[in-house]
């Protein structure tokens, strides 16, 4: 290391005076950071600037011997030479300290690394999968959950998460629906904001806040036919009105980074898509953070047939606005030459490096590169009681009661003989779901454990046939068992003569997630057969679903008295499920994604556009000439926003304060919600509108507001929403966000199949 140069660099910062930049108080502070970035850039060689734009995966046992050969040796040398700006998948204080030490103490300028990791739903202590959390509709709880994840991850040395994933998806075949907030743009935007605020906190320079990353920009969730990494067919209106708003919400919430995507949009891979990354994100929205590529997505432009070779891919990506290269080796190997050959302007490199350095300054890494590396804190925080309590709270809120037609639930806590059936019931790994890279197998509270801990009932467990063979991992597909029926009869025997049978069925933990697209949305393996066989010996079944995506459970819905959607709820799964089944907690979750009746209906979503031939009285439904299937209804199994409670709610007296509003005015929507059942409970009341005619066809319904209302039995409350012209805006045929005059309907209710309706007009 050249100590004198490093001294100059330190001096430059000292002269400028370091002030924590994340305080929102004034812009002057921000510009100080920019000055520091400029001062530092002036000291950097072209190669060092490009180094900041290079991100490597953790590459050797960082605290072990120095790698001598192969990829690891190259990465190690690059790191020592100041050619690495970030690493991912290095975690644990000891390991992070070791790589940070090389960057800070052995490179010429001592620029600290930013350490990234997929902190997706909790870290070591897992919260419910993001789709499950979205089912809570509880923005404060979701924010708190992201906050806890940041607290735990930062204690392990991490300072940047690749979350939230804000991809809207309408296709349950796509395995990554588990990682997002579901199908709705409005709900998804609010959740995006909550998650960004949770991860980043009020002060990014604190030791327990981390930079967030809105991903995958853009349209990854629209993979054609739900097939992972597939092309997308997205028209400009869908892009603007449906896909981009959650990204914009993340940007407005101050998200520091974006990640681009594997897919192409309009024939251009997102990574090489200047329209998305430069025109929309950086110019139109004024995003000041940096964009990281997805894993290897720069070089994947070769396979896409968009780049000739990796050098060409580097040229396309930098020109299109990708600032950091995750694991393509494209920037580190080719950018300097591209600049020297005059193919890429050095200003593009300066801008990208500046964006990255700025976030490092904002995190306070220049102040103290080891600020996330406190071993005592690591010991104290990881797996702490507080984090477990937070995970349990979030898990209970995420559960959705899908059916309880005979009020079989909640169950009594004593005196019952219960059979618990299903391979997933004693599984301590599957409830952790996918994207749980920092957690250990076998650490979730299983359903059996939860049930036993919460009651003195007599519980018999029979797994039935194994759902899968082998040990599930994040990376490889394992075999679903469709041969070995061992355990079938034992399960039937266990079910006989019991007061209640709790069947825990669904997907194993890695059956959804990245690379886990599938076309069968029914219960995998022998589970459906087992369910029907058990039903023949005992109909008093509570089905507990454990899954990472909507499944087609029509038979269960048609036949069983009670169904509970318990997703993959994380470390505290079994406790949360037990508290709901025993009535310690009255469920209030609502589905953030439509459950189809049949995979052939997919993509299916509540806010579809009308065709010219909807089912109306104008069309004789006895003819075939309207938009429908001949062999199944258009209706889903469970609609978006659906979810029951142990109590019941009624909606009455919908009133609008006026029948028209102008662009400056507003209308107050009021209605009465009443708890008409026997339990205190919470209801997520939902407000939808329909724009009846517009310059671009609008959906039949769009969510525009929701509130969580708690009521005691017999209690009523008047609930209000306000509609103004902002509520009615969309990206119009004029290519801008605006409200168009015209006629609207307004709906309220407890799901997207709303119960009350009225109408109003927007006038000039
Ligand atoms: C995923 C990203 C993730 C990255 C790093 C990719 O395969 O698409 O969402 O952040 O890997 O782990």
XYZ file of C-alpha atoms and ligand atoms in Angstrom:
776
model
C 0.000 0.000 0.000
C 1.241 3.478 -0.816
C 0.795 5.144 2.528
C 1.327 8.700 1.315
C -1.468 8.492 -1.229
C -3.736 7.052 1.352
C -2.762 9.954 3.558
C -3.799 12.428 0.854
C -7.129 10.694 0.593
C -7.697 10.901 4.304
C -6.620 14.510 4.221
C -9.086 15.324 1.483
C -11.919 14.054 3.638
C -10.667 15.794 6.719
C -10.532 19.136 4.958
C -14.055 18.695 3.740
C -15.121 17.568 7.180
C -17.203 14.468 7.548
C -20.777 15.007 8.486
C -23.233 12.171 8.633
C -25.100 12.494 5.407
C -28.240 10.609 6.082
C -29.865 13.227 8.204
C -32.766 14.383 6.062
C -32.446 17.840 7.575
C -30.781 19.729 4.825
C -29.575 19.422 1.299
C -26.295 21.186 2.088
C -25.178 18.121 3.994
C -25.874 15.957 0.968
C -23.793 18.152 -1.254
C -20.913 17.721 1.186
C -21.049 14.040 0.459
C -20.956 14.789 -3.238
C -17.894 16.944 -2.699
C -16.193 14.115 -0.880
C -17.078 11.728 -3.656
C -15.583 14.140 -6.186
C -12.436 14.569 -4.112
C -12.002 10.834 -3.889
C -12.710 10.264 -7.577
C -9.951 12.732 -8.389
C -7.492 10.520 -6.588
C -8.565 7.337 -8.353
C -7.132 5.681 -11.418
C -9.509 4.488 -14.111
C -8.942 0.914 -12.938
C -9.767 1.791 -9.344
C -12.992 3.456 -10.387
C -13.947 0.395 -12.377
C -12.989 -1.667 -9.335
C -15.740 0.058 -7.370
C -18.157 -1.185 -10.020
C -17.099 -4.794 -9.562
C -18.870 -7.122 -7.157
C -17.666 -10.617 -6.308
C -19.336 -13.458 -4.551
C -17.570 -14.648 -1.380
C -14.713 -16.592 -2.811
C -12.773 -18.553 -0.301
C -12.737 -19.380 3.304
C -11.858 -15.785 4.014
C -10.150 -16.482 7.282
C -8.285 -19.490 5.889
C -5.162 -19.782 3.725
C -4.613 -17.447 0.792
C -5.922 -19.000 -2.429
C -3.172 -19.742 -4.917
C -5.010 -20.853 -8.047
C -8.112 -20.434 -10.141
C -10.970 -18.017 -9.703
C -10.492 -17.553 -5.997
C -6.878 -16.500 -6.529
C -7.921 -13.961 -9.178
C -10.617 -12.534 -6.946
C -8.193 -12.337 -4.051
C -5.605 -10.516 -6.150
C -8.251 -8.158 -7.539
C -9.367 -7.364 -4.015
C -5.794 -6.581 -2.937
C -5.328 -4.400 -6.006
C -8.363 -2.275 -5.217
C -10.366 -3.756 -8.081
C -13.347 -4.888 -6.014
C -15.972 -2.500 -4.675
C -18.381 -4.946 -3.147
C -18.772 -8.528 -2.078
C -21.856 -10.599 -1.514
C -22.442 -13.725 0.513
C -19.695 -12.989 3.008
C -21.229 -12.935 6.449
C -20.258 -13.252 10.067
C -18.197 -10.554 11.754
C -14.944 -12.515 11.485
C -15.323 -13.030 7.742
C -16.541 -9.541 6.932
C -13.708 -8.059 8.963
C -11.202 -10.181 7.078
C -12.259 -8.989 3.612
C -12.801 -5.430 4.768
C -9.293 -5.408 6.235
C -7.788 -6.245 2.860
C -9.800 -3.490 1.154
C -9.050 -0.885 3.797
C -5.512 -1.721 4.770
C -3.924 -3.303 1.747
C -5.240 -1.369 -1.234
C -3.767 1.906 -2.404
C -6.703 4.090 -1.370
C -8.253 1.971 1.334
C -11.818 2.303 0.104
C -14.123 0.069 2.155
C -16.281 -2.631 0.569
C -20.056 -2.574 0.678
C -21.138 -6.038 1.819
C -24.350 -7.333 0.241
C -26.553 -10.271 1.135
C -30.046 -11.538 0.347
C -31.766 -10.557 3.583
C -35.221 -11.359 2.268
C -37.419 -12.269 5.238
C -35.457 -12.055 8.419
C -31.907 -13.254 8.498
C -30.965 -16.027 10.900
C -34.245 -15.590 12.735
C -36.749 -15.928 9.942
C -39.912 -13.985 9.461
C -42.671 -15.279 7.162
C -41.889 -15.323 3.456
C -42.617 -11.901 1.916
C -45.841 -13.062 0.220
C -47.119 -14.202 3.617
C -46.168 -10.929 5.253
C -48.090 -9.139 2.514
C -51.182 -11.126 3.579
C -51.133 -9.193 6.859
C -51.773 -5.908 4.999
C -50.185 -4.498 8.153
C -47.666 -1.936 6.973
C -46.326 -1.145 10.443
C -45.731 -4.837 11.140
C -44.053 -5.336 7.756
C -41.822 -2.340 8.383
C -40.927 -3.667 11.828
C -40.129 -7.048 10.311
C -37.700 -5.488 7.820
C -36.244 -3.418 10.668
C -35.582 -6.585 12.667
C -34.000 -8.231 9.636
C -31.666 -5.252 9.265
C -30.769 -5.320 12.941
C -29.857 -8.992 12.776
C -28.047 -8.893 9.418
C -26.044 -5.784 10.304
C -24.877 -7.515 13.472
C -23.311 -10.133 11.189
C -21.339 -7.540 9.236
C -23.823 -7.008 6.392
C -24.629 -3.491 5.253
C -26.704 -3.959 2.121
C -29.663 -6.232 1.414
C -30.928 -7.280 -2.002
C -34.488 -6.604 -0.932
C -37.293 -5.744 -1.211
C -38.338 -7.633 -4.299
C -41.181 -5.482 -5.565
C -42.071 -7.434 -8.698
C -45.799 -7.619 -9.292
C -46.844 -11.065 -10.459
C -50.116 -12.582 -11.516
C -48.838 -16.050 -12.181
C -48.603 -18.644 -9.431
C -46.548 -20.891 -11.704
C -43.654 -18.488 -11.162
C -41.794 -19.708 -8.073
C -40.665 -16.276 -7.007
C -44.144 -15.072 -6.147
C -43.158 -16.124 -2.622
C -40.635 -13.304 -2.538
C -42.911 -10.424 -3.497
C -46.024 -8.716 -2.217
C -48.415 -10.379 -4.651
C -50.447 -9.149 -7.578
C -51.608 -5.684 -6.631
C -49.771 -2.503 -7.516
C -51.294 -0.317 -4.791
C -50.680 -2.785 -1.958
C -47.286 -3.649 -3.452
C -46.256 0.000 -3.531
C -47.133 0.583 0.109
C -45.329 -2.590 1.139
C -42.288 -1.587 -0.927
C -42.161 1.684 0.994
C -42.618 -0.035 4.369
C -39.824 -2.489 3.654
C -37.385 0.163 2.443
C -38.094 2.249 5.543
C -37.650 -0.801 7.745
C -34.279 -1.802 6.306
C -32.857 1.692 6.038
C -34.355 3.149 9.224
C -34.168 6.865 9.981
C -30.415 7.053 9.870
C -28.518 5.019 7.313
C -25.224 5.791 9.015
C -26.308 3.943 12.166
C -24.661 0.560 12.828
C -27.930 -1.342 12.621
C -29.452 -0.004 9.410
C -28.597 -1.312 5.947
C -29.046 -0.104 2.389
C -32.061 -1.619 0.624
C -32.381 -2.642 -3.025
C -35.566 -2.515 -5.087
C -35.535 -5.429 -7.496
C -35.809 -6.673 -10.222
C -36.024 -3.688 -12.502
C -38.216 -4.464 -14.337
C -41.024 -6.835 -15.281
C -39.294 -10.015 -14.044
C -42.598 -11.078 -12.444
C -44.213 -11.118 -15.878
C -42.094 -14.047 -17.106
C -44.148 -15.573 -19.901
C -46.085 -18.687 -18.829
C -44.598 -18.289 -15.351
C -41.396 -19.921 -16.554
C -38.365 -18.665 -14.663
C -36.102 -16.208 -16.508
C -38.453 -16.201 -19.482
C -39.100 -13.341 -21.849
C -41.901 -10.875 -21.067
C -44.619 -9.357 -23.209
C -45.408 -6.112 -21.502
C -47.065 -3.178 -23.165
C -46.159 0.379 -22.149
C -49.400 0.878 -20.233
C -48.937 -2.281 -18.150
C -45.331 -1.328 -17.533
C -46.283 2.134 -16.318
C -49.543 1.408 -14.548
C -48.909 -2.010 -13.058
C -45.221 -2.873 -12.881
C -43.322 0.347 -12.211
C -45.288 2.018 -9.368
C -43.829 -0.173 -6.568
C -40.348 0.674 -7.853
C -41.249 4.338 -7.873
C -42.591 3.999 -4.327
C -39.295 2.441 -3.247
C -37.397 5.259 -4.913
C -39.592 7.865 -3.221
C -38.984 6.135 0.113
C -35.270 6.743 -0.419
C -34.096 3.292 -1.468
C -30.348 3.466 -2.067
C -29.994 0.826 -4.759
C -31.859 -0.936 -7.531
C -31.135 -4.329 -9.055
C -31.912 -4.969 -12.679
C -33.333 -8.225 -13.976
C -32.606 -11.376 -15.957
C -35.508 -10.956 -18.375
C -35.854 -8.824 -21.450
C -38.440 -6.100 -21.860
C -39.445 -5.246 -25.378
C -36.592 -7.335 -26.794
C -33.911 -5.692 -24.691
C -32.480 -7.437 -21.629
C -33.259 -5.294 -18.576
C -29.520 -5.104 -17.826
C -28.910 -3.528 -21.214
C -32.090 -1.518 -21.266
C -31.296 2.199 -21.322
C -34.957 3.137 -21.503
C -35.585 1.553 -18.113
C -32.373 2.355 -16.291
C -31.399 5.705 -17.730
C -34.510 7.332 -19.130
C -37.059 6.250 -16.555
C -35.091 5.518 -13.387
C -32.260 8.005 -13.443
C -33.596 10.839 -15.593
C -37.346 10.842 -15.141
C -37.402 9.703 -11.505
C -34.106 11.323 -10.516
C -32.764 8.240 -8.733
C -29.399 9.106 -7.168
C -28.304 5.726 -5.828
C -26.751 2.940 -7.893
C -27.982 0.015 -9.968
C -26.436 -3.410 -9.460
C -26.833 -6.064 -12.128
C -28.491 -9.312 -11.200
C -26.158 -12.270 -10.786
C -24.252 -12.643 -14.048
C -26.920 -10.754 -15.949
C -24.392 -8.687 -17.881
C -22.746 -11.694 -19.447
C -26.128 -13.366 -19.893
C -26.805 -10.813 -22.605
C -24.608 -13.058 -24.766
C -26.992 -15.989 -24.306
C -29.903 -13.623 -24.892
C -28.401 -12.916 -28.289
C -27.974 -9.244 -27.478
C -24.189 -9.050 -27.033
C -21.433 -10.572 -29.091
C -19.147 -11.344 -26.172
C -18.521 -10.269 -22.593
C -16.704 -7.129 -23.680
C -19.638 -6.097 -25.838
C -21.947 -6.937 -22.917
C -19.923 -4.623 -20.647
C -20.250 -1.824 -23.182
C -24.009 -2.285 -23.496
C -24.554 -2.541 -19.745
C -22.608 0.572 -18.757
C -24.219 2.607 -21.506
C -27.624 1.390 -20.370
C -27.011 2.520 -16.790
C -25.963 -0.640 -14.911
C -23.511 0.702 -12.339
C -22.228 -2.439 -10.658
C -21.451 -5.819 -12.155
C -22.448 -8.772 -9.999
C -20.314 -11.742 -10.957
C -20.057 -11.258 -14.739
C -16.372 -10.189 -14.722
C -17.417 -7.943 -17.572
C -16.512 -4.587 -16.050
C -13.313 -5.613 -14.322
C -11.994 -7.400 -17.396
C -13.134 -5.109 -20.187
C -14.215 -1.619 -19.189
C -10.753 -0.045 -19.002
C -9.944 -1.223 -22.519
C -13.321 -0.003 -23.777
C -12.535 3.443 -22.368
C -9.026 3.452 -23.802
C -10.384 2.433 -27.210
C -12.864 5.291 -27.081
C -15.891 2.985 -27.052
C -17.070 4.053 -23.606
C -16.724 7.568 -22.260
C -14.866 7.883 -18.977
C -17.628 10.133 -17.672
C -19.907 7.085 -17.594
C -17.397 5.327 -15.350
C -17.077 8.419 -13.165
C -20.821 8.648 -12.766
C -21.260 4.984 -11.893
C -18.345 4.951 -9.422
C -19.621 8.178 -7.868
C -23.059 6.669 -7.273
C -21.500 3.689 -5.509
C -19.080 5.745 -3.417
C -21.898 8.013 -2.383
C -23.868 5.129 -0.868
C -20.715 3.985 0.955
C -20.348 7.466 2.421
C -24.002 7.522 3.388
C -23.630 4.217 5.188
C -20.783 5.740 7.183
C -18.305 3.170 5.895
C -15.578 5.758 5.392
C -16.069 6.905 8.939
C -15.618 3.422 10.304
C -15.311 0.521 7.859
C -15.667 -1.935 10.752
C -18.801 -0.416 12.202
C -20.833 -3.564 11.468
C -18.114 -5.802 12.855
C -18.661 -5.995 16.559
C -18.382 -9.543 17.830
C -20.133 -8.815 21.098
C -23.077 -7.290 19.303
C -23.150 -10.235 16.945
C -23.457 -12.660 19.863
C -26.073 -10.590 21.610
C -28.276 -9.831 18.617
C -28.330 -12.990 16.491
C -31.334 -15.100 17.418
C -32.259 -12.784 20.306
C -35.557 -13.129 22.160
C -36.681 -9.805 20.782
C -36.205 -10.984 17.210
C -38.110 -14.187 17.908
C -40.953 -12.200 19.436
C -41.041 -10.015 16.317
C -41.052 -13.053 14.032
C -43.952 -14.575 15.991
C -45.965 -11.371 15.843
C -45.478 -11.124 12.078
C -46.272 -14.815 11.584
C -49.644 -14.617 13.352
C -50.620 -11.595 11.320
C -49.746 -13.372 8.069
C -52.156 -16.290 8.491
C -55.315 -16.274 6.368
C -58.430 -18.207 7.391
C -59.848 -19.535 4.125
C -62.773 -21.546 5.391
C -64.483 -22.282 8.718
C -68.004 -23.199 7.674
C -68.947 -25.220 10.770
C -66.956 -23.152 13.238
C -64.708 -26.113 13.931
C -62.082 -23.523 14.712
C -60.922 -22.328 17.140
C -60.179 -25.610 18.899
C -60.481 -26.209 22.617
C -57.197 -26.416 24.474
C -57.985 -29.499 26.480
C -59.933 -32.705 26.323
C -59.531 -33.273 22.587
C -58.056 -36.278 20.835
C -56.316 -34.853 17.811
C -54.548 -36.574 14.922
C -51.962 -34.450 13.173
C -51.179 -35.766 9.714
C -48.736 -34.791 6.997
C -45.030 -34.882 6.383
C -44.867 -31.114 6.794
C -46.362 -31.218 10.303
C -43.102 -32.155 12.000
C -40.860 -30.512 9.400
C -38.616 -27.953 11.084
C -37.051 -26.741 7.860
C -39.863 -26.263 5.328
C -41.593 -23.513 7.353
C -38.452 -21.426 6.816
C -39.357 -21.184 3.125
C -36.903 -20.231 0.406
C -34.355 -17.394 0.525
C -33.045 -18.201 3.971
C -29.342 -18.298 3.308
C -28.270 -17.281 6.807
C -30.499 -19.667 8.702
C -29.888 -23.234 9.737
C -31.969 -26.242 8.783
C -34.214 -27.664 11.484
C -34.646 -24.415 13.355
C -38.332 -23.635 12.850
C -40.906 -24.511 15.486
C -42.852 -27.305 13.784
C -46.644 -27.469 13.826
C -46.494 -30.452 16.153
C -44.234 -28.622 18.586
C -46.457 -25.565 18.506
C -49.642 -27.557 19.090
C -48.110 -29.463 21.987
C -46.747 -26.307 23.603
C -50.119 -24.575 23.491
C -52.523 -27.218 24.813
C -52.945 -30.305 26.906
C -54.848 -32.130 24.169
C -53.951 -35.672 23.308
C -52.022 -35.411 20.043
C -51.132 -38.338 17.764
C -48.831 -37.651 14.831
C -48.668 -39.692 11.628
C -46.677 -38.243 8.754
C -48.227 -40.272 5.929
C -46.016 -40.769 2.870
C -42.912 -38.641 2.650
C -43.391 -35.582 0.456
C -39.906 -35.698 -1.010
C -36.704 -37.663 -0.944
C -33.277 -36.197 -0.260
C -32.295 -33.029 1.547
C -33.696 -29.883 -0.028
C -31.161 -27.210 -0.858
C -31.445 -23.744 -2.320
C -29.594 -24.753 -5.443
C -30.818 -28.147 -6.595
C -34.145 -29.673 -7.446
C -34.921 -32.748 -5.348
C -37.322 -35.572 -6.086
C -40.944 -35.330 -5.134
C -41.991 -38.730 -3.873
C -44.502 -40.394 -6.140
C -43.619 -44.001 -5.487
C -43.349 -44.812 -1.827
C -46.691 -44.856 -0.029
C -45.294 -46.006 3.286
C -47.183 -44.354 6.095
C -50.490 -44.121 4.257
C -52.351 -46.652 6.407
C -50.777 -45.456 9.598
C -52.161 -42.009 8.827
C -55.659 -43.400 8.200
C -55.546 -45.333 11.455
C -54.437 -42.272 13.344
C -57.354 -40.281 11.905
C -60.040 -42.762 12.921
C -62.130 -41.928 15.979
C -60.364 -38.662 16.696
C -62.233 -35.495 17.596
C -60.304 -33.525 15.031
C -57.744 -34.201 12.325
C -55.251 -31.468 11.531
C -53.692 -32.076 8.144
C -50.591 -30.086 7.285
C -50.117 -30.131 3.517
C -48.496 -28.048 0.818
C -44.997 -27.475 -0.515
C -41.617 -28.238 0.992
C -39.590 -25.137 1.791
C -37.616 -24.887 -1.429
C -40.467 -25.875 -3.737
C -41.099 -22.227 -4.472
C -38.490 -19.492 -4.874
C -35.962 -18.768 -7.592
C -35.737 -21.436 -10.293
C -38.872 -23.160 -8.946
C -41.486 -22.603 -11.625
C -44.010 -25.364 -12.047
C -47.181 -26.052 -13.999
C -48.986 -28.178 -11.429
C -50.596 -26.087 -8.766
C -52.301 -28.928 -6.912
C -50.953 -30.564 -3.764
C -47.722 -32.364 -4.717
C -47.000 -36.078 -4.257
C -49.608 -38.230 -2.470
C -51.049 -35.380 -0.454
C -54.360 -35.018 -2.316
C -54.903 -38.782 -2.262
C -54.087 -38.877 1.442
C -56.447 -35.993 2.159
C -59.349 -37.683 0.389
C -58.639 -41.025 2.077
C -58.501 -39.447 5.535
C -61.756 -37.618 4.792
C -63.417 -40.997 4.274
C -62.583 -42.014 7.850
C -62.974 -38.633 9.528
C -64.539 -35.489 8.083
C -63.600 -33.217 10.947
C -60.538 -31.950 9.171
C -58.673 -28.697 9.639
C -56.386 -28.291 6.655
C -53.306 -26.210 7.413
C -51.656 -25.136 4.192
C -47.906 -24.582 4.101
C -46.916 -23.180 0.745
C -45.089 -20.411 -1.065
C -47.654 -19.664 -3.758
C -51.383 -19.966 -4.474
C -52.431 -23.582 -4.933
C -55.556 -25.047 -6.529
C -57.197 -26.674 -3.517
C -60.731 -26.905 -4.909
C -61.503 -30.319 -3.498
C -60.491 -29.193 -0.040
C -62.622 -26.081 -0.355
C -65.616 -28.075 -1.550
C -65.399 -30.713 1.164
C -63.559 -29.668 4.289
C -64.992 -27.567 7.084
C -61.838 -25.547 7.859
C -58.820 -24.373 5.891
C -56.016 -22.180 7.196
C -53.444 -20.645 4.866
C -50.226 -20.697 6.883
C -47.706 -20.149 4.068
C -44.131 -20.590 5.226
C -44.091 -18.571 8.405
C -40.442 -18.701 9.432
C -38.755 -19.625 12.687
C -41.860 -19.209 14.855
C -44.191 -20.987 12.449
C -45.569 -23.714 14.746
C -46.258 -21.302 17.594
C -48.117 -18.899 15.320
C -50.209 -21.690 13.811
C -51.062 -23.104 17.237
C -52.094 -19.704 18.555
C -54.458 -19.296 15.627
C -55.883 -22.829 15.764
C -56.527 -22.505 19.508
C -58.005 -19.050 19.208
C -55.314 -17.202 21.168
C -55.085 -15.097 18.066
C -58.006 -14.328 15.779
C -56.718 -14.392 12.178
C -57.186 -11.295 10.037
C -54.959 -11.890 6.991
C -56.265 -11.338 3.461
C -54.885 -12.904 0.307
C -52.429 -10.716 -1.612
C -52.781 -12.992 -4.631
C -55.737 -14.650 -6.308
C -56.002 -18.412 -5.843
C -57.056 -20.006 -9.142
C -59.393 -22.945 -9.491
C -57.284 -24.373 -12.246
C -53.819 -23.703 -13.542
C -55.397 -23.067 -16.963
C -56.899 -19.823 -15.604
C -53.459 -18.396 -14.879
C -52.574 -15.534 -15.147
C -55.586 -14.671 -13.035
C -55.978 -11.460 -11.030
C -58.790 -9.338 -9.730
C -57.952 -6.131 -11.595
C -58.294 -7.491 -15.084
C -59.512 -5.357 -17.964
C -62.908 -5.815 -19.429
C -63.140 -7.209 -22.905
C -65.767 -6.003 -25.317
C -67.715 -9.092 -24.287
C -67.910 -9.343 -20.520
C -70.701 -11.300 -18.893
C -73.460 -8.696 -18.789
C -77.152 -8.727 -19.379
C -76.449 -7.460 -22.916
C -74.967 -10.793 -23.795
C -77.038 -13.857 -23.502
C -74.896 -16.045 -21.274
C -76.510 -19.060 -22.945
C -74.569 -18.363 -26.090
C -70.861 -18.954 -26.281
C -69.948 -15.535 -27.622
C -68.631 -13.888 -24.487
C -65.288 -13.947 -22.737
C -65.218 -17.196 -20.829
C -64.054 -20.809 -20.692
C -66.399 -23.598 -21.685
C -65.168 -25.984 -19.025
C -64.644 -23.847 -15.928
C -66.074 -20.618 -14.581
C -64.150 -17.362 -14.817
C -64.205 -17.113 -11.046
C -61.138 -17.835 -8.950
C -61.168 -20.209 -6.002
C -60.368 -17.369 -3.588
C -60.247 -13.802 -4.754
C -57.640 -11.174 -3.991
C -58.276 -9.564 -0.625
C -60.207 -12.565 0.702
C -59.822 -13.863 4.242
C -62.106 -14.772 7.142
C -62.047 -14.279 10.885
C -63.482 -16.229 13.831
C -65.951 -13.410 14.062
C -68.067 -11.936 11.266
C -68.324 -8.419 9.913
C -71.044 -6.608 8.022
C -70.716 -3.558 5.823
C -73.600 -1.059 5.681
C -74.626 2.518 4.926
C -72.192 3.384 2.186
C -72.387 7.147 1.729
C -70.533 9.570 -0.471
C -70.241 13.193 0.663
C -70.849 14.295 -2.949
C -71.681 12.768 -6.300
C -69.010 14.703 -8.138
C -65.635 16.262 -7.538
C -63.368 18.497 -9.540
C -59.613 18.211 -9.730
C -59.135 20.215 -6.559
C -61.940 18.689 -4.543
C -62.524 15.442 -2.740
C -65.257 13.034 -1.774
C -65.551 11.429 1.608
C -66.596 7.799 1.490
C -68.164 6.503 4.699
C -69.687 3.208 5.715
C -70.418 1.289 8.876
C -68.508 -1.804 9.817
C -70.047 -4.025 12.475
C -68.638 -7.023 14.296
C -71.638 -9.347 14.224
C -69.931 -12.409 15.665
C -68.757 -13.638 19.033
C -65.085 -12.794 19.034
C -63.185 -9.565 19.029
C -61.406 -9.313 15.727
C -59.739 -7.193 13.096
C -60.995 -6.604 9.594
C -58.998 -5.261 6.663
C -61.607 -3.024 5.021
C -60.901 -2.339 1.379
C -61.823 0.477 -0.985
C -61.832 -0.042 -4.733
C -62.718 2.159 -7.681
C -63.525 1.591 -11.316
C -62.881 4.197 -13.972
C -65.750 3.447 -16.362
C -64.230 4.822 -19.547
C -60.827 6.306 -20.199
C -58.142 6.948 -22.809
C -56.697 3.561 -21.883
C -58.985 0.787 -20.726
C -58.971 0.650 -16.943
C -59.367 -2.436 -14.753
C -62.787 -3.592 -13.570
C -61.648 -2.725 -10.046
C -58.576 -1.172 -8.504
C -57.636 -1.148 -4.842
C -57.275 2.437 -3.663
C -57.338 2.223 0.101
C -57.512 -0.113 3.079
C -57.567 0.088 6.856
C -57.305 -2.457 9.628
C -60.224 -1.981 12.002
C -60.433 -3.755 15.367
C -63.891 -4.309 16.850
C -65.342 -6.064 19.879
C -68.384 -8.343 19.447
C -71.426 -6.224 18.685
C -69.377 -3.090 18.170
C -69.767 -0.875 15.057
C -67.646 1.842 13.658
C -67.988 4.410 10.935
C -65.056 4.081 8.560
C -63.877 6.877 6.229
C -61.825 7.124 3.104
C -61.127 10.208 1.026
C -61.062 10.160 -2.746
C -59.456 13.025 -4.632
C -58.200 13.401 -8.169
C -54.816 11.945 -7.121
C -56.635 8.708 -6.258
C -57.938 8.583 -9.821
C -54.665 9.161 -11.632
C -53.145 6.678 -14.020
C -50.603 6.751 -16.822
C -52.848 7.907 -19.635
C -52.677 7.848 -23.402
C -50.929 11.238 -23.063
C -47.983 9.415 -21.473
C -48.359 11.095 -18.141
C -49.913 10.538 -14.736
C -53.207 12.370 -14.629
C -56.847 11.938 -13.759
C -59.352 12.013 -16.599
C -62.813 13.439 -16.162
C -65.563 10.876 -16.335
C -67.651 8.409 -14.385
C -66.406 6.171 -11.593
C -67.717 3.479 -9.343
C -66.603 3.105 -5.779
C -66.778 -0.178 -3.889
C -66.100 -1.182 -0.300
C -65.941 -4.571 1.332
C -63.824 -7.259 2.903
C -62.309 -8.533 -0.341
C -62.117 -7.625 -4.010
C -65.611 -9.136 -4.290
C -66.913 -6.066 -2.575
C -70.322 -5.781 -0.993
C -71.286 -2.122 -1.374
C -71.168 0.093 -4.429
C -71.895 3.695 -5.364
C -70.797 6.048 -8.131
C -69.500 9.559 -8.724
C -68.055 11.777 -11.413
C -64.832 13.670 -11.877
C -65.597 16.978 -13.559
C -63.463 19.787 -14.926
C -31.354 -13.292 -7.790
C -31.304 -12.002 -7.018
C -30.330 -12.124 -5.873
C -28.981 -12.481 -6.440
C -27.880 -12.554 -5.404
C -29.981 -13.789 -8.172
O -30.015 -15.078 -8.649
O -32.161 -13.138 -8.934
O -32.582 -11.664 -6.576
O -30.304 -10.959 -5.134
O -29.079 -13.729 -7.077
O -28.020 -13.642 -4.587
